[in-house]
Amino acid sequence: APVSEYEYTILSSNAESRKIHWLRREGDDPRSIPLVAAKHIGEGLIMRTERRGNQYRWQLLINGTVSVIHEEVSENLREGLSLTVERLGTP
C-alpha cells in the first residue's frame, strides 16, 4: 500500500532521543503497525515507538491479545521484512 500522505512535527529533541508526532495515511492494505492497531483498538490507543538502526519496536498498551493485529500486518509485509511479537507482562 503506497503512502498517500505523510507529515511530521518534532515535539522535542536532545542528544539521545526525539519525540515526534506523525501523520501517515496509506492506501488499501495498510502495512504499518500504528494504523492497523488504531483500526482494531480505536480511540485511546497508547503506543510507544523506538527505532535503533534498521529495527523498529512498538509497545502497545492493550487489554487483550494482539493476534488480529499481528495477522493483518504479517499479511501485508513487504518482502524481506519480518514481524515478531513479545508480551512484556501480564495485567
Backbone as a chain_set.jsonl record, in Angstrom:
{"seq": "APVSEYEYTILSSNAESRKIHWLRREGDDPRSIPLVAAKHIGEGLIMRTERRGNQYRWQLLINGTVSVIHEEVSENLREGLSLTVERLGTP", "coords": {"N": [[0.844, -1.182, 0.0], [0.776, 2.037, -1.014], [2.101, 4.994, 0.517], [0.023, 7.66, 0.962], [-0.078, 10.122, 2.137], [2.036, 11.987, 4.253], [3.211, 13.473, 7.109], [5.08, 15.227, 9.612], [5.959, 16.398, 12.926], [8.499, 17.578, 14.963], [8.461, 17.282, 18.311], [10.075, 17.456, 20.598], [13.606, 17.345, 21.285], [16.772, 15.855, 21.983], [20.222, 14.959, 22.672], [20.009, 12.198, 22.873], [17.436, 11.302, 22.164], [14.315, 11.765, 20.31], [11.089, 13.228, 20.253], [8.363, 12.678, 18.288], [5.54, 13.714, 16.508], [3.505, 12.185, 14.21], [1.759, 11.903, 11.119], [0.361, 9.644, 9.0], [-0.981, 8.459, 6.104], [-2.272, 5.676, 4.45], [-2.874, 3.707, 1.497], [-5.017, 1.084, 0.334], [-4.895, -2.041, 2.171], [-3.205, -1.519, 4.634], [0.107, -1.35, 5.942], [1.429, -0.548, 8.193], [2.097, -0.804, 11.672], [1.053, 1.111, 13.577], [-1.28, 2.111, 12.204], [-2.838, -0.204, 11.752], [-3.17, -1.107, 14.382], [-4.6, 1.063, 15.497], [-6.922, 0.833, 14.012], [-8.033, -1.562, 14.999], [-8.064, -1.256, 17.791], [-8.957, 1.308, 18.332], [-9.99, 4.615, 19.46], [-7.957, 6.118, 21.978], [-5.735, 4.537, 22.001], [-2.665, 3.672, 23.334], [0.663, 4.02, 22.707], [4.105, 3.346, 22.094], [6.965, 4.044, 20.194], [10.111, 2.92, 19.131], [13.199, 3.361, 17.557], [16.063, 1.723, 16.472], [18.828, 1.701, 14.654], [18.217, -0.356, 11.935], [15.9, -1.371, 12.944], [12.63, -1.358, 14.26], [10.688, -0.901, 17.206], [7.615, -1.412, 18.615], [5.554, -0.601, 21.282], [2.608, -1.47, 22.707], [-0.093, -0.6, 24.73], [-2.506, -2.559, 25.694], [-5.625, -4.2, 26.359], [-5.96, -7.31, 26.078], [-5.41, -9.61, 23.329], [-2.909, -9.536, 20.717], [-3.229, -10.839, 18.372], [-4.948, -10.467, 16.098], [-4.037, -8.028, 15.091], [-1.357, -8.71, 14.582], [-1.711, -10.714, 12.595], [-2.918, -9.244, 10.464], [-0.961, -7.277, 9.866], [1.22, -8.949, 9.237], [0.278, -10.243, 6.91], [0.546, -8.242, 5.021], [3.199, -7.494, 4.849], [6.135, -6.175, 3.35], [8.399, -7.777, 1.068], [11.204, -9.358, 2.528], [10.967, -8.261, 5.045], [10.256, -8.794, 8.539], [8.164, -9.794, 11.311], [7.91, -9.804, 14.759], [6.354, -10.757, 17.769], [6.168, -9.968, 21.165], [5.218, -10.535, 24.511], [5.12, -8.211, 27.047], [4.377, -8.205, 29.726], [2.078, -9.306, 32.299], [-1.336, -8.469, 32.928]], "CA": [[0.0, 0.0, 0.0], [1.603, 3.239, -1.043], [1.777, 6.06, 1.455], [-0.591, 8.733, 0.196], [0.164, 11.382, 2.836], [2.949, 11.81, 5.372], [3.707, 14.717, 7.675], [5.513, 15.038, 10.994], [6.423, 17.542, 13.689], [9.381, 17.208, 16.075], [7.941, 17.916, 19.52], [11.239, 17.766, 21.421], [14.788, 16.622, 20.818], [18.03, 16.025, 22.698], [21.287, 14.135, 22.093], [19.692, 10.772, 22.954], [16.118, 10.913, 21.649], [13.4, 12.763, 19.75], [9.657, 12.93, 20.311], [7.819, 13.094, 17.003], [4.133, 13.45, 16.194], [3.45, 11.989, 12.764], [0.511, 11.508, 10.483], [0.667, 8.87, 7.795], [-2.165, 7.827, 5.522], [-1.913, 4.656, 3.475], [-3.955, 3.242, 0.637], [-5.581, -0.199, 0.754], [-3.986, -2.988, 2.818], [-2.17, -0.819, 5.389], [1.217, -2.174, 6.42], [2.062, -0.04, 9.405], [1.539, -1.249, 12.943], [0.171, 2.114, 14.172], [-2.581, 2.189, 11.531], [-3.6, -1.433, 11.997], [-3.534, -1.108, 15.803], [-5.664, 2.049, 15.689], [-8.133, 0.282, 13.394], [-8.604, -2.616, 15.838], [-8.206, -0.837, 19.183], [-9.776, 2.516, 18.328], [-9.515, 5.787, 20.187], [-7.356, 5.841, 23.268], [-4.57, 3.668, 21.849], [-1.421, 4.182, 23.91], [1.704, 3.304, 21.993], [5.442, 3.937, 22.075], [7.78, 3.51, 19.11], [11.541, 3.145, 19.299], [13.976, 2.91, 16.401], [17.507, 1.549, 16.668], [19.363, 1.192, 13.392], [17.186, -0.75, 10.971], [14.861, -2.1, 13.667], [11.619, -0.598, 14.997], [9.994, -1.626, 18.271], [6.373, -0.761, 19.028], [4.984, -1.094, 22.527], [1.195, -1.108, 22.76], [-0.775, -0.894, 25.983], [-3.836, -3.025, 25.313], [-6.266, -5.195, 27.203], [-6.333, -8.391, 25.174], [-4.336, -10.179, 22.526], [-2.525, -8.799, 19.512], [-3.231, -11.782, 17.252], [-5.588, -9.892, 14.908], [-3.101, -7.016, 14.585], [-0.216, -9.446, 14.034], [-2.111, -11.369, 11.345], [-3.141, -8.263, 9.398], [0.323, -6.681, 9.477], [2.024, -10.005, 8.6], [-0.237, -10.49, 5.561], [0.879, -7.142, 4.125], [4.61, -7.12, 4.946], [6.935, -6.191, 2.126], [9.39, -8.849, 1.001], [12.428, -9.1, 3.273], [10.672, -7.779, 6.392], [9.677, -9.789, 9.439], [7.442, -9.248, 12.45], [7.961, -10.643, 15.95], [5.524, -10.221, 18.85], [6.536, -10.413, 22.507], [4.37, -9.992, 25.579], [6.0, -7.592, 28.032], [3.97, -8.517, 31.085], [0.69, -9.703, 32.462], [-2.125, -7.437, 33.62]], "C": [[0.881, 1.232, 0.0], [1.146, 4.248, -0.004], [1.226, 7.219, 0.639], [-0.399, 10.101, 0.847], [1.067, 11.106, 4.03], [3.389, 13.183, 5.844], [4.092, 14.471, 9.127], [5.95, 16.363, 11.602], [7.305, 17.02, 14.811], [8.926, 17.996, 17.299], [9.055, 18.312, 20.475], [12.397, 16.898, 20.959], [15.954, 16.892, 21.758], [19.053, 15.077, 22.08], [20.933, 12.651, 22.039], [18.366, 10.376, 22.321], [15.383, 12.099, 21.038], [11.971, 12.297, 19.975], [9.037, 13.533, 19.065], [6.336, 12.761, 16.95], [4.076, 13.295, 14.686], [2.096, 11.494, 12.322], [0.872, 10.825, 9.177], [-0.614, 8.206, 7.332], [-1.704, 6.865, 4.44], [-3.129, 4.311, 2.639], [-4.547, 1.956, 1.196], [-4.498, -1.073, 1.374], [-2.871, -2.287, 3.588], [-1.141, -1.784, 5.956], [1.738, -1.729, 7.777], [1.326, -0.5, 10.662], [0.651, -0.172, 13.572], [-1.214, 2.18, 13.521], [-3.44, 0.966, 11.8], [-4.044, -1.49, 13.459], [-4.675, -0.131, 16.068], [-6.986, 1.543, 15.12], [-8.817, -0.715, 14.33], [-8.862, -2.175, 17.277], [-9.073, 0.416, 19.295], [-9.15, 3.652, 19.11], [-8.952, 5.373, 21.539], [-6.176, 4.894, 23.205], [-3.347, 4.356, 22.44], [-0.296, 3.339, 23.347], [3.014, 4.078, 22.079], [6.225, 3.257, 20.963], [9.229, 3.876, 19.358], [12.258, 2.591, 18.081], [15.447, 2.853, 16.782], [18.062, 0.914, 15.405], [18.243, 0.878, 12.427], [16.027, -1.501, 11.634], [13.934, -1.128, 14.407], [11.022, -1.498, 16.068], [8.787, -0.787, 18.68], [5.916, -1.415, 20.317], [3.563, -0.558, 22.608], [0.635, -1.497, 24.115], [-2.207, -1.266, 25.624], [-4.34, -4.053, 26.32], [-6.758, -6.301, 26.275], [-5.129, -8.89, 24.397], [-4.055, -9.31, 21.311], [-2.614, -9.673, 18.268], [-3.856, -11.205, 15.989], [-4.671, -8.847, 14.27], [-1.921, -7.704, 13.918], [-0.559, -10.067, 12.686], [-2.256, -10.367, 10.208], [-1.838, -7.627, 8.931], [1.172, -7.711, 8.74], [1.587, -10.268, 7.164], [0.229, -9.446, 4.558], [2.334, -6.693, 4.214], [5.281, -7.153, 3.579], [7.955, -7.316, 2.209], [10.659, -8.436, 1.748], [12.208, -8.583, 4.683], [10.08, -8.894, 7.232], [9.033, -9.076, 10.619], [7.484, -10.257, 13.582], [7.125, -9.973, 17.032], [5.99, -10.828, 20.163], [5.555, -9.799, 23.491], [5.286, -9.471, 26.673], [5.638, -7.95, 29.46], [2.516, -8.916, 31.134], [-0.055, -8.618, 33.224], [-2.268, -7.736, 35.103]], "O": [[1.655, 1.44, 0.934], [-0.04, 4.343, 0.314], [1.89, 7.707, -0.276], [-0.541, 11.128, 0.183], [0.888, 10.114, 4.736], [3.891, 13.977, 5.048], [3.51, 13.617, 9.796], [6.267, 17.319, 10.893], [6.904, 16.113, 15.539], [8.996, 19.225, 17.32], [8.998, 19.375, 21.094], [12.204, 15.858, 20.329], [16.114, 18.002, 22.267], [18.769, 14.451, 21.059], [21.503, 11.917, 21.232], [18.187, 9.21, 21.971], [15.76, 13.257, 21.215], [11.682, 11.104, 19.896], [9.158, 14.731, 18.809], [5.927, 11.656, 17.305], [4.543, 14.168, 13.954], [1.394, 10.779, 13.036], [1.604, 11.375, 8.354], [-1.253, 7.474, 8.087], [-0.853, 7.2, 3.616], [-4.266, 4.586, 3.023], [-4.573, 1.764, 2.412], [-3.311, -0.863, 1.124], [-1.701, -2.44, 3.238], [-1.472, -2.886, 6.392], [2.436, -2.494, 8.443], [0.098, -0.569, 10.696], [-0.426, -0.505, 14.066], [-2.218, 2.293, 14.225], [-4.639, 1.088, 12.048], [-5.176, -1.882, 13.743], [-5.617, -0.462, 16.788], [-8.048, 1.799, 15.687], [-10.043, -0.717, 14.444], [-9.788, -2.675, 17.916], [-9.836, 0.562, 20.249], [-7.951, 3.656, 19.388], [-9.41, 4.412, 22.157], [-5.661, 4.483, 24.245], [-3.033, 5.492, 22.084], [-0.286, 2.115, 23.481], [3.022, 5.308, 22.13], [6.159, 2.038, 20.805], [9.539, 5.002, 19.746], [11.964, 1.486, 17.625], [16.002, 3.801, 17.337], [17.805, -0.255, 15.118], [17.411, 1.735, 12.129], [15.262, -2.188, 10.957], [14.389, -0.206, 15.084], [10.868, -2.703, 15.868], [8.914, 0.383, 19.04], [5.895, -2.641, 20.427], [3.341, 0.652, 22.581], [0.868, -2.608, 24.591], [-3.021, -0.404, 25.292], [-3.561, -4.684, 27.034], [-7.867, -6.219, 25.747], [-3.982, -8.628, 24.758], [-4.863, -8.462, 20.931], [-2.119, -9.284, 17.21], [-3.335, -11.435, 14.898], [-4.547, -8.791, 13.046], [-1.523, -7.328, 12.816], [0.217, -9.959, 11.738], [-1.77, -10.611, 9.104], [-1.63, -7.455, 7.73], [1.783, -7.387, 7.721], [2.428, -10.49, 6.293], [0.301, -9.731, 3.363], [2.678, -5.624, 3.71], [5.029, -8.041, 2.765], [8.325, -7.751, 3.299], [11.128, -7.305, 1.615], [13.164, -8.473, 5.45], [9.476, -9.828, 6.705], [9.319, -7.91, 10.89], [7.138, -11.423, 13.397], [7.182, -8.754, 17.196], [6.183, -12.039, 20.27], [5.115, -8.664, 23.312], [6.137, -10.206, 27.173], [6.514, -7.993, 30.323], [1.81, -8.868, 30.126], [0.524, -7.93, 34.065], [-2.901, -6.969, 35.829]]}, "num_chains": 1, "name": "protein.A"}
